[in-house]
Structures are given as structure tokens and as C-alpha cells.
Amino acid sequence: MTKIKACALDRQGLLGQEQRNGKQTARILLAVIRLTNGTLGLVAPTLLAGRVDPEHDPSPAVVYAFRLFGIRTVLLGIDLLVLRGEPLEKALRRAVVIHSCDTVTAALLGVRGKVPARAALATTLISAVNTLLAISAAEAVESEK
């Protein structure tokens, strides 16, 4: 794009809109991940449990826990899509804490041998990506002030 075209676009606010959309990518990705995982927790808890511990059938308590966190995860995902301003900033600050705790928990389960190493690695990496998305989304919202 030539400088002349870029200046013309910028005067119309189009480049600013593209930059704002790019800054929202992490928030939207995290919302989609939350909605997907939460929905799976609600409708297919045994599938998720089987990925964490494929060697054992999940107990009723595990199925309950996946459903319990499933609905909460869906609601948290919806928040990331509909909230704006201070409520969104608060939700994103909490997202960093939530996903950081998930990452540490997944890693500790693996280190302590409570779940198979492959499952621990996968859940730790997924949680770490979610943490990075939450940090990126929080920083993007903060930079728009």
C-alpha cells in the first residue's frame, strides 16, 4: 500500500478500525475456546474426562465436575463477547488468574503422576495458550483507553 493510500485510509478511520479488530482477536479466540470447552463439558463430560484419564471410566463426581465447570465456562465465554468497558476489563483480569491457575494445576497433576504424562502435557499446553490469550486480550483492552 502506498503512503498516499494509507494516509487516505487513515483519514477515513479505516486503518484504526483494522488495528482495533486485530487487538480483539485474542479476546474472541479465548471466548470461542471457552464456549467450545464449556459446551463439551455440559453435553459430553465423559469425552473430556476420557482425554484426561483414558485408562479409567470417569466417576459420577468427575462427570458432575465437568458439567459444573462447563456451564461456568460457557458463561465466562459469553462475557468476553458481550461485555464492554470496565466489566470487560474485570473479566479479562479474572481470565488471567483463572487460566494461570488452570496451567499450574495441569502441570502439577502431571508432575505428581496423577494423570498420564501425555494428558498432562496437552492440558498444560492448552491452559498455557489460554493464559497467553487472556494476557494479550487484557493488554489490548487496556491499550485502547
XYZ file of N, CA, C and O in Angstrom:
580
model
N 0.855 -1.174 0.000
C 0.000 0.000 0.000
C 0.903 1.239 0.000
O 1.841 1.328 0.785
N 0.606 2.155 -0.868
C 1.406 3.368 -0.929
C 1.084 4.266 0.265
O 0.027 4.132 0.894
N 2.005 5.193 0.522
C 1.791 6.112 1.640
C 0.558 6.979 1.419
O -0.163 7.296 2.347
N 0.329 7.352 0.166
C -0.832 8.199 -0.136
C -2.123 7.463 0.184
O -3.015 7.987 0.839
N -2.214 6.201 -0.259
C -3.414 5.410 0.027
C -3.564 5.190 1.531
O -4.658 5.257 2.066
N -2.449 4.908 2.214
C -2.504 4.682 3.653
C -3.003 5.921 4.384
O -3.830 5.826 5.291
N -2.519 7.095 3.958
C -2.975 8.343 4.594
C -4.462 8.565 4.341
O -5.193 8.980 5.227
N -4.900 8.296 3.112
C -6.320 8.460 2.783
C -7.178 7.522 3.613
O -8.222 7.908 4.139
N -6.740 6.278 3.745
C -7.493 5.316 4.549
C -7.517 5.730 6.012
O -8.529 5.631 6.688
N -6.373 6.210 6.493
C -6.286 6.584 7.895
C -7.199 7.763 8.193
O -7.829 7.812 9.241
N -7.306 8.723 7.278
C -8.204 9.849 7.479
C -9.650 9.390 7.582
O -10.452 9.985 8.270
N -9.957 8.315 6.902
C -11.318 7.779 6.948
C -11.512 6.872 8.174
O -12.604 6.395 8.423
N -10.445 6.628 8.909
C -10.552 5.802 10.105
C -10.513 4.312 9.846
O -10.695 3.516 10.752
N -10.241 3.928 8.608
C -10.265 2.502 8.285
C -9.076 1.756 8.876
O -9.209 0.628 9.340
N -7.902 2.361 8.857
C -6.747 1.684 9.438
C -6.908 1.522 10.947
O -6.565 0.495 11.510
N -7.448 2.537 11.576
C -7.697 2.432 13.013
C -8.654 1.302 13.329
O -8.480 0.577 14.291
N -9.677 1.130 12.483
C -10.641 0.039 12.686
C -9.963 -1.313 12.523
O -10.202 -2.228 13.294
N -9.071 -1.448 11.521
C -8.352 -2.700 11.326
C -7.499 -3.011 12.548
O -7.436 -4.141 13.000
N -6.827 -2.008 13.095
C -5.996 -2.219 14.278
C -6.847 -2.623 15.475
O -6.478 -3.506 16.237
N -8.003 -1.991 15.642
C -8.873 -2.358 16.760
C -9.352 -3.801 16.600
O -9.398 -4.544 17.556
N -9.712 -4.190 15.387
C -10.159 -5.563 15.149
C -9.051 -6.555 15.458
O -9.294 -7.609 16.026
N -7.823 -6.227 15.079
C -6.696 -7.104 15.369
C -6.463 -7.268 16.860
O -6.120 -8.342 17.330
N -6.678 -6.205 17.615
C -6.490 -6.255 19.063
C -7.566 -7.093 19.745
O -7.382 -7.549 20.859
N -8.677 -7.284 19.079
C -9.766 -8.074 19.658
C -9.609 -9.568 19.396
O -10.338 -10.376 19.963
N -8.669 -9.953 18.557
C -8.518 -11.347 18.158
C -8.318 -12.267 19.355
O -8.962 -13.320 19.445
N -7.441 -11.906 20.273
C -7.167 -12.766 21.431
C -8.422 -12.956 22.275
O -8.722 -14.069 22.718
N -9.163 -11.880 22.488
C -10.395 -11.965 23.280
C -11.406 -12.873 22.611
O -12.018 -13.729 23.257
N -11.572 -12.731 21.320
C -12.552 -13.546 20.597
C -12.120 -15.007 20.553
O -12.937 -15.913 20.765
N -10.833 -15.253 20.317
C -10.337 -16.642 20.339
C -10.562 -17.292 21.699
O -11.002 -18.446 21.783
N -10.249 -16.558 22.756
C -10.452 -17.099 24.094
C -11.933 -17.368 24.352
O -12.285 -18.397 24.937
N -12.791 -16.485 23.899
C -14.233 -16.695 24.060
C -14.682 -17.956 23.330
O -15.441 -18.765 23.872
N -14.211 -18.152 22.110
C -14.584 -19.347 21.335
C -14.081 -20.609 22.011
O -14.800 -21.615 22.104
N -12.861 -20.572 22.518
C -12.314 -21.736 23.240
C -13.163 -22.035 24.465
O -13.512 -23.192 24.728
N -13.512 -20.991 25.215
C -14.343 -21.193 26.409
C -15.719 -21.745 26.041
O -16.224 -22.656 26.707
N -16.320 -21.198 25.012
C -17.643 -21.681 24.608
C -17.580 -23.135 24.144
O -18.455 -23.939 24.482
N -16.542 -23.489 23.405
C -16.380 -24.860 22.925
C -16.155 -25.822 24.084
O -16.855 -26.838 24.218
N -15.174 -25.512 24.925
C -14.868 -26.407 26.052
C -16.024 -26.478 27.049
O -16.321 -27.545 27.585
N -16.658 -25.347 27.295
C -17.793 -25.340 28.223
C -18.951 -26.168 27.703
O -19.570 -26.936 28.448
N -19.242 -26.027 26.422
C -20.323 -26.810 25.824
C -20.000 -28.297 25.873
O -20.869 -29.117 26.208
N -18.755 -28.652 25.575
C -18.353 -30.063 25.672
C -18.484 -30.564 27.109
O -18.891 -31.705 27.340
N -18.132 -29.726 28.069
C -18.278 -30.112 29.470
C -19.722 -30.380 29.843
O -20.017 -31.274 30.639
N -20.629 -29.624 29.250
C -22.057 -29.807 29.524
C -22.637 -31.027 28.826
O -23.377 -31.803 29.431
N -22.334 -31.184 27.550
C -23.008 -32.222 26.764
C -22.203 -33.500 26.592
O -22.772 -34.544 26.269
N -20.889 -33.433 26.808
C -20.053 -34.629 26.621
C -18.968 -34.715 27.692
O -17.777 -34.812 27.381
N -19.363 -34.693 28.966
C -18.349 -34.704 30.025
C -17.485 -35.968 30.023
O -16.301 -35.902 30.356
N -18.059 -37.098 29.638
C -17.251 -38.331 29.624
C -16.183 -38.288 28.534
O -15.105 -38.847 28.697
N -16.469 -37.599 27.442
C -15.463 -37.428 26.384
C -14.267 -36.644 26.920
O -13.114 -37.043 26.732
N -14.533 -35.534 27.589
C -13.446 -34.734 28.158
C -12.696 -35.497 29.238
O -11.465 -35.461 29.297
N -13.427 -36.181 30.082
C -12.785 -36.963 31.147
C -11.888 -38.043 30.558
O -10.797 -38.311 31.070
N -12.338 -38.632 29.462
C -11.549 -39.668 28.806
C -10.252 -39.140 28.230
O -9.271 -39.871 28.127
N -10.223 -37.883 27.872
C -8.986 -37.283 27.359
C -7.986 -37.018 28.474
O -6.784 -37.025 28.258
N -8.492 -36.766 29.666
C -7.612 -36.519 30.810
C -7.087 -37.836 31.379
O -5.916 -37.961 31.711
N -7.978 -38.833 31.470
C -7.587 -40.131 32.023
C -8.219 -41.246 31.182
O -9.263 -41.784 31.537
N -7.568 -41.580 30.066
C -8.156 -42.556 29.152
C -8.163 -43.992 29.695
O -8.866 -44.839 29.161
N -7.450 -44.242 30.764
C -7.341 -45.601 31.297
C -8.483 -45.991 32.220
O -8.646 -47.158 32.546
N -9.269 -45.006 32.676
C -10.335 -45.291 33.639
C -11.650 -44.656 33.194
O -11.656 -43.588 32.594
N -12.744 -45.332 33.526
C -14.054 -44.727 33.311
C -14.237 -43.607 34.334
O -13.855 -43.761 35.502
N -14.816 -42.488 33.920
C -14.974 -41.384 34.868
C -16.027 -41.711 35.930
O -17.046 -42.333 35.649
N -15.754 -41.285 37.136
C -16.709 -41.458 38.227
C -17.843 -40.454 38.053
O -17.694 -39.454 37.336
N -18.973 -40.674 38.705
C -20.058 -39.690 38.649
C -19.617 -38.307 39.130
O -20.091 -37.291 38.611
N -18.695 -38.266 40.084
C -18.205 -36.973 40.579
C -17.429 -36.227 39.499
O -17.546 -34.999 39.378
N -16.665 -36.950 38.700
C -15.911 -36.318 37.614
C -16.868 -35.774 36.554
O -16.698 -34.656 36.070
N -17.881 -36.557 36.215
C -18.881 -36.108 35.242
C -19.577 -34.856 35.766
O -19.760 -33.874 35.039
N -19.943 -34.866 37.042
C -20.575 -33.701 37.663
C -19.657 -32.481 37.589
O -20.086 -31.378 37.244
N -18.367 -32.676 37.902
C -17.422 -31.561 37.896
C -17.272 -30.967 36.493
O -17.241 -29.740 36.339
N -17.216 -31.820 35.481
C -17.122 -31.300 34.116
C -18.366 -30.500 33.742
O -18.271 -29.463 33.091
N -19.528 -30.981 34.147
C -20.763 -30.229 33.852
C -20.817 -28.924 34.642
O -21.220 -27.879 34.121
N -20.413 -28.987 35.907
C -20.397 -27.809 36.762
C -19.518 -26.713 36.168
O -19.933 -25.557 36.038
N -18.309 -27.088 35.779
C -17.406 -26.101 35.200
C -17.779 -25.783 33.760
O -17.445 -24.713 33.257
N -18.508 -26.682 33.112
C -18.948 -26.437 31.736
C -19.839 -25.219 31.641
O -19.610 -24.326 30.816
N -20.855 -25.153 32.483
C -21.775 -24.018 32.419
C -21.066 -22.726 32.803
O -21.282 -21.678 32.185
N -20.202 -22.793 33.780
C -19.453 -21.590 34.168
C -18.560 -21.123 33.031
O -18.433 -19.925 32.774
N -17.938 -22.073 32.344
C -17.047 -21.726 31.239
C -17.824 -21.111 30.080
O -17.358 -20.161 29.446
N -19.013 -21.629 29.800
C -19.867 -21.037 28.760
C -20.211 -19.602 29.136
O -20.106 -18.686 28.303
N -20.616 -19.374 30.367
C -20.986 -18.016 30.797
C -19.791 -17.058 30.740
O -19.936 -15.903 30.343
N -18.607 -17.553 31.101
C -17.403 -16.723 31.012
C -17.080 -16.393 29.551
O -16.635 -15.290 29.230
N -17.303 -17.353 28.651
C -17.089 -17.103 27.230
C -18.044 -16.055 26.692
O -17.648 -15.168 25.922
N -19.289 -16.142 27.089
C -20.290 -15.149 26.658
C -19.889 -13.758 27.153
O -19.992 -12.775 26.411
N -19.418 -13.679 28.403
C -18.964 -12.387 28.940
C -17.922 -11.739 28.032
O -17.964 -10.532 27.794
N -16.978 -12.529 27.535
C -15.919 -11.961 26.702
C -16.452 -11.420 25.380
O -15.822 -10.573 24.752
N -17.595 -11.911 24.959
C -18.181 -11.438 23.702
C -19.118 -10.246 23.886
O -19.243 -9.423 22.978
N -19.781 -10.148 25.040
C -20.814 -9.115 25.178
C -20.429 -7.950 26.091
O -20.979 -6.859 25.931
N -19.523 -8.160 27.018
C -19.161 -7.075 27.939
C -18.289 -6.036 27.246
O -17.540 -6.346 26.328
N -18.353 -4.817 27.734
C -17.536 -3.708 27.250
C -17.112 -2.871 28.451
O -17.689 -2.962 29.517
N -16.109 -2.050 28.235
C -15.675 -1.122 29.276
C -15.104 -1.824 30.500
O -14.445 -2.859 30.400
N -15.366 -1.243 31.673
C -14.831 -1.753 32.933
C -15.248 -3.205 33.208
O -14.416 -3.995 33.667
N -16.494 -3.610 32.956
C -16.845 -5.020 33.178
C -15.995 -5.990 32.335
O -15.598 -7.049 32.820
N -15.678 -5.610 31.096
C -14.818 -6.453 30.259
C -13.407 -6.486 30.812
O -12.784 -7.551 30.877
N -12.901 -5.341 31.228
C -11.555 -5.288 31.813
C -11.472 -6.201 33.035
O -10.498 -6.937 33.208
N -12.485 -6.154 33.877
C -12.525 -7.003 35.073
C -12.573 -8.481 34.683
O -11.863 -9.299 35.262
N -13.394 -8.819 33.691
C -13.496 -10.209 33.236
C -12.158 -10.697 32.690
O -11.767 -11.857 32.926
N -11.440 -9.847 31.996
C -10.149 -10.247 31.435
C -9.074 -10.373 32.509
O -8.223 -11.268 32.430
N -9.111 -9.511 33.509
C -8.158 -9.659 34.628
C -8.402 -10.986 35.336
O -7.462 -11.704 35.694
N -9.665 -11.332 35.516
C -10.003 -12.618 36.134
C -9.599 -13.784 35.237
O -9.197 -14.832 35.721
N -9.720 -13.595 33.930
C -9.349 -14.659 32.987
C -7.870 -15.017 33.131
O -7.502 -16.191 33.067
N -7.033 -14.008 33.336
C -5.599 -14.270 33.516
C -5.394 -15.148 34.752
O -4.646 -16.133 34.709
N -6.075 -14.832 35.838
C -5.945 -15.614 37.074
C -6.491 -17.028 36.869
O -5.841 -18.018 37.233
N -7.668 -17.135 36.268
C -8.306 -18.440 36.055
C -7.409 -19.347 35.224
O -7.132 -20.496 35.603
N -6.933 -18.846 34.093
C -6.150 -19.693 33.194
C -4.744 -19.958 33.729
O -4.181 -21.031 33.480
N -4.198 -19.023 34.490
C -2.904 -19.277 35.144
C -3.041 -20.420 36.153
O -2.186 -21.317 36.209
N -4.105 -20.385 36.939
C -4.358 -21.466 37.905
C -4.579 -22.798 37.193
O -4.089 -23.845 37.638
N -5.311 -22.773 36.077
C -5.513 -23.992 35.289
C -4.183 -24.561 34.813
O -3.966 -25.781 34.852
N -3.297 -23.691 34.354
C -1.999 -24.128 33.845
C -1.173 -24.789 34.946
O -0.619 -25.878 34.754
N -1.103 -24.138 36.094
C -0.341 -24.692 37.220
C -0.935 -26.022 37.669
O -0.211 -26.994 37.915
N -2.260 -26.087 37.763
C -2.930 -27.325 38.191
C -2.640 -28.459 37.226
O -2.303 -29.579 37.645
N -2.754 -28.200 35.930
C -2.487 -29.239 34.929
C -1.040 -29.725 35.015
O -0.773 -30.929 34.958
N -0.122 -28.796 35.174
C 1.293 -29.171 35.276
C 1.548 -30.000 36.528
O 2.258 -31.019 36.480
N 0.966 -29.590 37.654
C 1.161 -30.331 38.898
C 0.574 -31.740 38.825
O 1.158 -32.688 39.366
N -0.563 -31.897 38.172
C -1.138 -33.231 38.006
C -0.177 -34.138 37.249
O -0.038 -35.316 37.571
N 0.489 -33.584 36.270
C 1.463 -34.368 35.513
C 2.707 -34.671 36.314
O 3.171 -35.817 36.350
N 3.249 -33.667 36.984
C 4.474 -33.839 37.772
C 4.257 -34.868 38.886
O 5.132 -35.686 39.167
N 3.083 -34.848 39.469
C 2.778 -35.774 40.566
C 2.297 -37.134 40.076
O 2.006 -38.012 40.901
N 2.176 -37.303 38.765
C 1.763 -38.584 38.208
C 0.294 -38.914 38.415
O -0.098 -40.082 38.369
N -0.532 -37.905 38.611
C -1.962 -38.123 38.852
C -2.740 -38.384 37.564
O -3.837 -38.918 37.603
N -2.185 -37.946 36.443
C -2.768 -38.226 35.124
C -1.627 -38.660 34.212
O -0.453 -38.369 34.481
N -1.935 -39.369 33.137
C -0.873 -39.780 32.209
C -0.092 -38.572 31.691
O -0.646 -37.483 31.514
N 1.186 -38.784 31.437
C 2.073 -37.688 31.021
C 1.555 -36.987 29.769
O 1.597 -35.752 29.683
N 1.065 -37.748 28.818
C 0.572 -37.141 27.566
C -0.616 -36.212 27.838
O -0.701 -35.116 27.289
N -1.543 -36.654 28.682
C -2.697 -35.828 29.024
C -2.262 -34.584 29.794
O -2.781 -33.489 29.557
N -1.301 -34.751 30.693
C -0.810 -33.609 31.464
C -0.152 -32.576 30.551
O -0.388 -31.371 30.703
N 0.642 -33.058 29.611
C 1.296 -32.138 28.685
C 0.263 -31.394 27.838
O 0.336 -30.169 27.691
N -0.709 -32.119 27.320
C -1.737 -31.495 26.476
C -2.541 -30.463 27.258
O -2.745 -29.334 26.776
N -3.003 -30.824 28.458
C -3.821 -29.877 29.220
C -2.995 -28.679 29.694
O -3.505 -27.562 29.747
N -1.733 -28.912 30.008
C -0.870 -27.802 30.417
C -0.649 -26.841 29.258
O -0.746 -25.616 29.427
N -0.384 -27.376 28.072
C -0.170 -26.520 26.906
C -1.440 -25.748 26.527
O -1.379 -24.552 26.225
N -2.576 -26.426 26.558
C -3.848 -25.760 26.249
C -4.107 -24.637 27.246
O -4.467 -23.517 26.866
N -3.900 -24.922 28.517
C -4.121 -23.900 29.546
C -3.131 -22.746 29.414
O -3.491 -21.586 29.631
N -1.900 -23.060 29.045
C -0.897 -22.005 28.856
C -1.273 -21.102 27.683
O -1.128 -19.872 27.769
N -1.764 -21.686 26.603
C -2.226 -20.878 25.464
C -3.383 -19.991 25.903
O -3.426 -18.801 25.563
N -4.317 -20.554 26.668
C -5.439 -19.752 27.173
C -4.941 -18.607 28.048
O -5.471 -17.491 27.992
N -3.926 -18.867 28.860
C -3.352 -17.820 29.709
C -2.757 -16.711 28.847
O -2.987 -15.520 29.105
N -2.008 -17.091 27.824
C -1.410 -16.091 26.933
C -2.478 -15.286 26.192
O -2.335 -14.072 26.023
N -3.537 -15.964 25.760
C -4.641 -15.245 25.116
C -5.287 -14.261 26.083
O -5.613 -13.131 25.718
N -5.472 -14.684 27.335
C -6.082 -13.803 28.336
C -5.201 -12.586 28.598
O -5.694 -11.455 28.677
N -3.903 -12.802 28.712
C -2.970 -11.679 28.930
C -3.011 -10.733 27.739
O -3.101 -9.512 27.896
N -2.947 -11.295 26.536
C -2.970 -10.477 25.326
C -4.271 -9.687 25.217
O -4.261 -8.491 24.877
N -5.385 -10.334 25.501
C -6.687 -9.653 25.432
C -6.773 -8.539 26.469
O -7.257 -7.443 26.174
N -6.290 -8.806 27.680
C -6.323 -7.787 28.732
C -5.453 -6.589 28.357
O -5.850 -5.440 28.556
N -4.273 -6.864 27.806
C -3.388 -5.775 27.391
C -4.004 -4.968 26.251
O -3.876 -3.745 26.209
N -4.671 -5.649 25.333
C -5.290 -4.953 24.198
C -6.403 -4.022 24.673
O -6.497 -2.876 24.215
N -7.221 -4.484 25.591
C -8.294 -3.646 26.109
C -7.716 -2.470 26.894
O -8.187 -1.341 26.777
N -6.685 -2.730 27.655
C -6.035 -1.670 28.429
C -5.420 -0.617 27.508
O -5.504 0.589 27.795
N -4.847 -1.039 26.379
C -4.191 -0.086 25.466
C -5.193 0.774 24.708
O -4.822 1.796 24.151
N -6.459 0.373 24.682
C -7.477 1.149 23.977
C -7.985 2.325 24.804
O -8.764 3.123 24.316
N -7.569 2.404 26.046
C -8.017 3.505 26.909
C -7.420 4.812 26.468
O -6.359 4.942 26.019
